Amino acid sequence: MIRNKEIRHFAGVFLVLTVASAAAGLLLAGPVGGIWMMVLAACYGAAFFVFTKKRYERIADMSEQIDRVLHGQDQLFLSEEEEGELSILQSEIRKMTLRFREQNATLQKEKERLSDSLANIAHQIRTPLTSINLILSLLANNPKEAQRLALLREEEELLFRMESLITSLLKLSRLDAGIVVFQSVPVEVGELIYTSLRPFLISMDLHDIVIQTEIPKDVYIRGDLDWLSQAVQNILKNCMESIGDHGSVQIICEDTLLYTELRIHDSGPGFSKEDLFHLFDRFYRGKSDKTSGYGIGLALAKSVITGQGGTITAGNHPDGGAVFSIRFPKNE
């Protein structure tokens, strides 16, 4: 305690005041008065020293407990203090400790999530790479032109899917990092649907997939057309992979005073009960053997839509098939 600068200053001031008081007592009341002044000053000094020592001991105990928490000890043991400055300090220390624990738990979860994501990404990329290496080996040992062309087409498809996977992963990472700035401009729903359908027109024609739309004119939502169309495309891609050939997709827009809703309903088999709870989980591919994606499209769609103030849900339609519902609240 004597190492503290303020204590040394106080001791010096107290000594000067004690000597001055004793001198004054000696002059005014004689030797007896001087002695009494010295005794009283000594008593006051001793009482102050004891009080201050206990106070510094409590502060030192708090400091030690904080140091333990900062070095990984989970528990904080602080005795209850009476009303006063130390009680306020103790309360703030408890709040700080709780905040540290919450942040540490969050960081641990993020670390585990990152580790799982990296493992999934490595697995997803390794799969097409293994197939490509196998095809290259077959090409080197297969002189037949027809088989070589078939293998080359298969390799091109794998490379395209791998490029699509990496692009989606990069978009997800940008969304997670919070570096994507969405535009907030009026987007006509009809334009959004047309932009989203355009990349699939040839594929839908080849697979005889019928698109039915019920989109009122002059209905707008606020958002980023490029990102929203990407989200809707991922949903449409999921629907078309589900229905296969000779199916249909119905797109309905409902505009109310409170929200604007898009419903995308396909004629496929719908979702199993096990899949319903994991549809928007990353890298979840479902229980069906027909699943050909990487489990990223719907997760990316949800991140884009929720990032612009909307909501997305999925389920089974009463008439059969899967139905996705995208809803944007009206701006005040």
Coordinates of C-alpha atoms in Angstrom, one line a residue:
M1 CA 0.0 0.0 0.0
I2 CA 2.9 2.3 0.8
R3 CA 4.0 1.9 -2.9
N4 CA 1.0 4.0 -4.0
K5 CA 2.0 7.5 -4.7
E6 CA -1.2 9.1 -3.2
I7 CA -0.7 7.2 0.1
R8 CA 2.9 8.6 0.4
H9 CA 1.6 12.1 -0.4
F10 CA -1.1 11.7 2.3
A11 CA 1.4 10.4 4.8
G12 CA 3.7 13.4 4.2
V13 CA 0.8 15.8 4.6
F14 CA -0.5 14.0 7.7
L15 CA 2.9 14.2 9.3
V16 CA 3.2 17.9 8.7
L17 CA -0.3 18.5 10.1
T18 CA 0.5 16.3 13.1
V19 CA 3.6 18.2 13.9
A20 CA 1.8 21.5 13.4
S21 CA -1.1 20.4 15.6
A22 CA 1.3 19.3 18.4
A23 CA 3.2 22.5 18.2
A24 CA -0.1 24.5 18.4
G25 CA -1.2 22.4 21.4
L26 CA 2.1 22.9 23.1
L27 CA 1.9 26.7 22.6
L28 CA -1.8 27.0 23.6
A29 CA -2.1 24.4 26.4
G30 CA 1.4 23.5 27.4
P31 CA 3.1 20.1 27.2
V32 CA -0.1 18.2 28.2
G33 CA -2.0 19.8 25.3
G34 CA 0.8 19.0 22.9
I35 CA 0.8 15.3 24.0
W36 CA -3.0 15.0 23.6
M37 CA -2.8 16.5 20.1
M38 CA -0.1 13.9 19.3
V39 CA -2.2 11.0 20.7
L40 CA -5.3 12.1 18.8
A41 CA -3.4 12.5 15.6
A42 CA -1.9 9.1 16.0
C43 CA -5.3 7.6 16.6
Y44 CA -6.8 9.2 13.6
G45 CA -3.8 8.1 11.5
A46 CA -4.1 4.5 12.7
A47 CA -7.8 4.4 12.0
F48 CA -7.3 5.8 8.5
F49 CA -4.5 3.4 7.9
V50 CA -6.6 0.4 8.9
F51 CA -9.6 1.5 6.9
T52 CA -7.4 2.3 3.8
K53 CA -5.6 -1.0 4.1
K54 CA -8.8 -3.0 4.1
R55 CA -10.1 -1.0 1.2
Y56 CA -7.0 -1.7 -0.8
E57 CA -7.1 -5.4 0.1
R58 CA -10.6 -5.6 -1.3
I59 CA -9.6 -3.8 -4.5
A60 CA -6.5 -6.1 -4.8
D61 CA -8.8 -9.1 -4.4
M62 CA -11.1 -7.8 -7.2
S63 CA -8.0 -7.2 -9.4
E64 CA -6.8 -10.7 -8.8
Q65 CA -10.2 -12.2 -9.7
I66 CA -10.4 -10.1 -12.9
D67 CA -6.9 -11.4 -13.8
R68 CA -8.0 -15.0 -13.4
V69 CA -11.0 -14.4 -15.6
L70 CA -8.9 -12.8 -18.3
H71 CA -6.6 -15.8 -18.2
G72 CA -9.3 -18.4 -18.7
Q73 CA -10.9 -19.1 -15.3
D74 CA -14.6 -19.3 -15.8
Q75 CA -15.8 -18.4 -12.4
L76 CA -15.6 -15.0 -10.6
F77 CA -15.7 -15.1 -6.8
L78 CA -16.5 -11.6 -5.4
S79 CA -17.8 -11.1 -1.9
E80 CA -20.8 -8.9 -1.5
E81 CA -20.0 -5.3 -0.7
E82 CA -22.1 -2.8 1.1
E83 CA -23.5 0.2 -0.6
G84 CA -20.8 2.6 -1.8
E85 CA -18.2 3.0 -4.5
L86 CA -16.8 -0.5 -4.1
S87 CA -20.3 -2.0 -4.5
I88 CA -20.8 0.0 -7.8
L89 CA -17.3 -1.1 -9.0
Q90 CA -18.2 -4.7 -8.1
S91 CA -21.4 -4.5 -10.1
E92 CA -19.6 -3.1 -13.1
I93 CA -17.0 -5.9 -12.8
R94 CA -19.7 -8.5 -12.8
K95 CA -21.3 -7.0 -15.9
M96 CA -17.9 -6.9 -17.6
T97 CA -17.3 -10.5 -16.7
L98 CA -20.7 -11.6 -18.1
R99 CA -20.0 -9.7 -21.3
F100 CA -16.6 -11.4 -21.6
R101 CA -18.2 -14.8 -21.2
E102 CA -20.9 -14.1 -23.8
Q103 CA -18.3 -12.9 -26.3
N104 CA -16.1 -15.9 -25.6
A105 CA -19.0 -18.2 -26.1
T106 CA -19.9 -16.5 -29.3
L107 CA -16.3 -16.6 -30.6
Q108 CA -16.1 -20.3 -29.8
K109 CA -19.3 -21.0 -31.7
E110 CA -18.0 -19.0 -34.6
K111 CA -14.8 -20.9 -34.5
E112 CA -16.6 -24.2 -34.6
R113 CA -18.8 -23.0 -37.3
L114 CA -15.9 -21.8 -39.4
S115 CA -14.1 -25.1 -38.8
D116 CA -17.2 -27.1 -40.0
S117 CA -17.6 -24.8 -43.0
L118 CA -14.0 -25.2 -44.1
A119 CA -14.3 -28.9 -43.8
N120 CA -17.5 -28.9 -45.8
I121 CA -16.0 -26.6 -48.4
A122 CA -13.0 -28.8 -48.7
H123 CA -15.2 -31.9 -49.2
Q124 CA -17.4 -30.2 -51.7
I125 CA -14.4 -29.0 -53.8
R126 CA -12.6 -32.3 -53.5
T127 CA -15.5 -34.3 -54.9
P128 CA -15.5 -32.7 -58.4
L129 CA -11.7 -32.6 -58.4
T130 CA -11.5 -36.3 -57.8
S131 CA -13.9 -36.9 -60.7
I132 CA -11.9 -34.6 -63.0
N133 CA -8.6 -36.4 -62.2
L134 CA -10.3 -39.7 -62.9
I135 CA -11.6 -38.4 -66.3
L136 CA -8.2 -37.1 -67.2
S137 CA -6.7 -40.6 -66.5
L138 CA -9.4 -42.2 -68.7
L139 CA -8.7 -39.7 -71.5
A140 CA -5.0 -40.5 -71.4
N141 CA -5.7 -44.2 -71.8
N142 CA -8.8 -44.1 -74.1
P143 CA -8.0 -43.6 -77.8
K144 CA -11.6 -43.9 -79.0
E145 CA -12.9 -40.6 -80.3
A146 CA -16.5 -41.0 -79.3
Q147 CA -15.7 -41.9 -75.7
R148 CA -13.1 -39.1 -75.5
L149 CA -15.8 -36.6 -76.5
A150 CA -18.2 -37.9 -73.9
L151 CA -15.6 -37.7 -71.2
L152 CA -14.7 -34.1 -72.3
R153 CA -18.3 -33.1 -72.0
E154 CA -18.6 -34.6 -68.6
E155 CA -15.4 -32.8 -67.5
E156 CA -16.8 -29.5 -68.8
E157 CA -19.9 -30.0 -66.8
L158 CA -17.9 -30.8 -63.7
L159 CA -15.8 -27.7 -64.2
F160 CA -18.9 -25.6 -64.6
R161 CA -20.4 -26.9 -61.4
M162 CA -17.2 -26.3 -59.6
E163 CA -17.0 -22.7 -60.8
S164 CA -20.7 -22.3 -59.7
L165 CA -19.8 -23.7 -56.3
I166 CA -16.8 -21.4 -55.8
T167 CA -18.9 -18.4 -56.9
S168 CA -21.6 -19.2 -54.5
L169 CA -19.1 -19.7 -51.7
L170 CA -17.5 -16.4 -52.4
K171 CA -20.9 -14.7 -52.3
L172 CA -21.7 -16.4 -49.0
S173 CA -18.4 -15.3 -47.5
R174 CA -19.0 -11.7 -48.6
L175 CA -22.4 -11.8 -47.0
D176 CA -21.0 -13.3 -43.8
A177 CA -18.3 -10.7 -43.6
G178 CA -20.8 -7.9 -44.0
I179 CA -19.1 -6.2 -46.9
V180 CA -22.0 -6.4 -49.3
V181 CA -23.9 -3.2 -49.6
F182 CA -27.4 -3.9 -51.0
Q183 CA -29.0 -1.2 -53.0
S184 CA -32.4 -0.1 -51.8
V185 CA -34.3 1.0 -54.9
P186 CA -37.8 0.2 -56.2
V187 CA -37.8 -3.2 -58.0
E188 CA -40.8 -4.1 -60.1
V189 CA -41.8 -7.7 -59.2
G190 CA -42.5 -8.5 -62.9
E191 CA -39.0 -7.4 -63.9
L192 CA -37.5 -9.4 -61.0
I193 CA -39.3 -12.6 -62.1
Y194 CA -38.3 -12.1 -65.8
T195 CA -34.7 -11.5 -64.9
S196 CA -34.7 -14.6 -62.7
L197 CA -36.3 -16.8 -65.3
R198 CA -34.2 -15.8 -68.3
P199 CA -31.2 -18.1 -67.6
F200 CA -33.6 -21.1 -67.5
L201 CA -35.7 -20.5 -70.6
I202 CA -33.7 -23.0 -72.8
S203 CA -33.5 -25.6 -70.1
M204 CA -37.2 -25.3 -69.3
D205 CA -38.0 -25.8 -73.0
L206 CA -35.8 -28.8 -73.3
H207 CA -37.3 -30.5 -70.2
D208 CA -40.9 -29.4 -71.1
I209 CA -41.4 -27.4 -67.9
V210 CA -44.3 -25.0 -67.9
I211 CA -44.1 -21.7 -66.1
Q212 CA -47.3 -20.1 -64.9
T213 CA -47.2 -16.6 -63.5
E214 CA -49.7 -14.4 -61.8
I215 CA -47.9 -11.1 -61.3
P216 CA -49.9 -7.8 -61.0
K217 CA -48.6 -4.8 -62.9
D218 CA -46.8 -2.0 -61.1
V219 CA -46.1 -3.9 -57.9
Y220 CA -42.8 -2.9 -56.4
I221 CA -40.5 -4.0 -53.6
R222 CA -37.4 -2.2 -52.3
G223 CA -34.1 -4.0 -52.7
D224 CA -31.2 -4.9 -55.0
L225 CA -32.4 -6.4 -58.3
D226 CA -29.1 -8.3 -59.0
W227 CA -29.0 -10.0 -55.6
L228 CA -32.7 -10.7 -55.4
S229 CA -32.7 -12.2 -58.9
Q230 CA -29.8 -14.5 -57.8
A231 CA -31.9 -15.6 -54.8
V232 CA -35.0 -16.3 -56.9
Q233 CA -32.9 -18.2 -59.4
N234 CA -31.5 -20.5 -56.7
I235 CA -35.1 -21.3 -55.7
L236 CA -36.2 -21.9 -59.3
K237 CA -33.2 -24.1 -59.8
N238 CA -34.2 -26.1 -56.8
C239 CA -37.7 -26.5 -58.1
M240 CA -36.6 -27.6 -61.6
E241 CA -34.2 -30.2 -60.2
S242 CA -37.1 -31.5 -58.1
I243 CA -39.7 -31.8 -60.8
G244 CA -37.5 -33.2 -63.6
D245 CA -39.2 -33.4 -67.1
H246 CA -42.8 -32.5 -67.9
G247 CA -43.4 -30.5 -64.8
S248 CA -44.7 -27.0 -63.9
V249 CA -43.8 -24.1 -61.7
Q250 CA -46.3 -21.5 -60.6
I251 CA -45.2 -18.1 -59.5
I252 CA -47.9 -15.9 -57.8
C253 CA -47.5 -12.4 -56.4
E254 CA -49.8 -11.1 -53.7
D255 CA -49.7 -7.4 -52.8
T256 CA -51.4 -6.3 -49.6
L257 CA -51.3 -3.2 -47.5
L258 CA -48.8 -4.8 -45.1
Y259 CA -46.5 -6.8 -47.4
T260 CA -45.7 -8.1 -50.9
E261 CA -45.4 -11.9 -51.2
L262 CA -44.0 -14.1 -53.9
R263 CA -45.1 -17.8 -53.8
I264 CA -43.2 -20.3 -56.0
H265 CA -45.0 -23.6 -56.2
D266 CA -43.6 -26.6 -58.2
S267 CA -45.3 -29.9 -59.2
G268 CA -42.6 -32.1 -57.7
P269 CA -42.8 -34.5 -54.8
G270 CA -42.3 -31.9 -52.1
F271 CA -40.1 -32.2 -49.1
S272 CA -39.7 -35.0 -46.6
K273 CA -40.4 -34.3 -42.9
E274 CA -36.6 -34.7 -42.2
D275 CA -35.7 -32.1 -44.8
L276 CA -38.2 -29.4 -43.8
F277 CA -36.1 -28.3 -40.8
H278 CA -32.9 -28.1 -42.7
L279 CA -33.8 -26.7 -46.1
F280 CA -31.8 -23.5 -45.6
D281 CA -28.9 -25.0 -43.8
R282 CA -25.6 -24.7 -45.6
F283 CA -24.3 -27.8 -47.3
Y284 CA -27.5 -29.7 -46.5
R285 CA -28.4 -31.8 -49.6
G286 CA -31.5 -33.6 -48.3
K287 CA -32.2 -37.3 -48.1
S288 CA -33.3 -37.8 -51.7
D289 CA -30.9 -39.7 -54.0
K290 CA -31.9 -37.3 -56.8
T291 CA -30.2 -34.3 -55.1
S292 CA -27.4 -33.1 -57.3
G293 CA -26.5 -29.7 -55.8
Y294 CA -24.1 -28.8 -53.1
G295 CA -26.6 -27.5 -50.5
I296 CA -25.6 -23.8 -51.0
G297 CA -28.3 -22.3 -53.2
L298 CA -31.1 -22.1 -50.6
A299 CA -28.7 -20.9 -47.9
L300 CA -27.5 -18.1 -50.2
A301 CA -31.1 -17.2 -51.1
K302 CA -32.1 -16.9 -47.5
S303 CA -29.0 -14.7 -46.7
V304 CA -29.8 -12.4 -49.6
I305 CA -33.5 -12.1 -48.8
T306 CA -33.2 -11.6 -45.0
G307 CA -30.3 -9.2 -45.6
Q308 CA -32.7 -6.9 -47.5
G309 CA -35.4 -7.0 -44.8
G310 CA -37.5 -9.9 -46.2
T311 CA -38.4 -13.4 -45.0
I312 CA -38.4 -16.8 -46.7
T313 CA -40.1 -20.0 -45.8
A314 CA -40.6 -23.3 -47.5
G315 CA -43.0 -26.2 -47.1
N316 CA -45.3 -28.6 -48.8
H317 CA -48.3 -27.3 -50.7
P318 CA -51.7 -28.8 -49.9
D319 CA -52.1 -29.7 -53.5
G320 CA -48.7 -31.4 -53.7
G321 CA -45.3 -30.2 -54.5
A322 CA -43.0 -27.7 -52.7
V323 CA -43.9 -24.1 -52.1
F324 CA -41.5 -21.2 -51.3
S325 CA -42.9 -18.0 -49.8
I326 CA -40.9 -14.8 -50.0
R327 CA -42.3 -11.8 -48.2
F328 CA -41.2 -8.2 -48.0
P329 CA -43.0 -5.8 -45.6
K330 CA -44.2 -2.5 -46.8
N331 CA -42.0 0.5 -46.1
E332 CA -43.7 3.1 -43.9

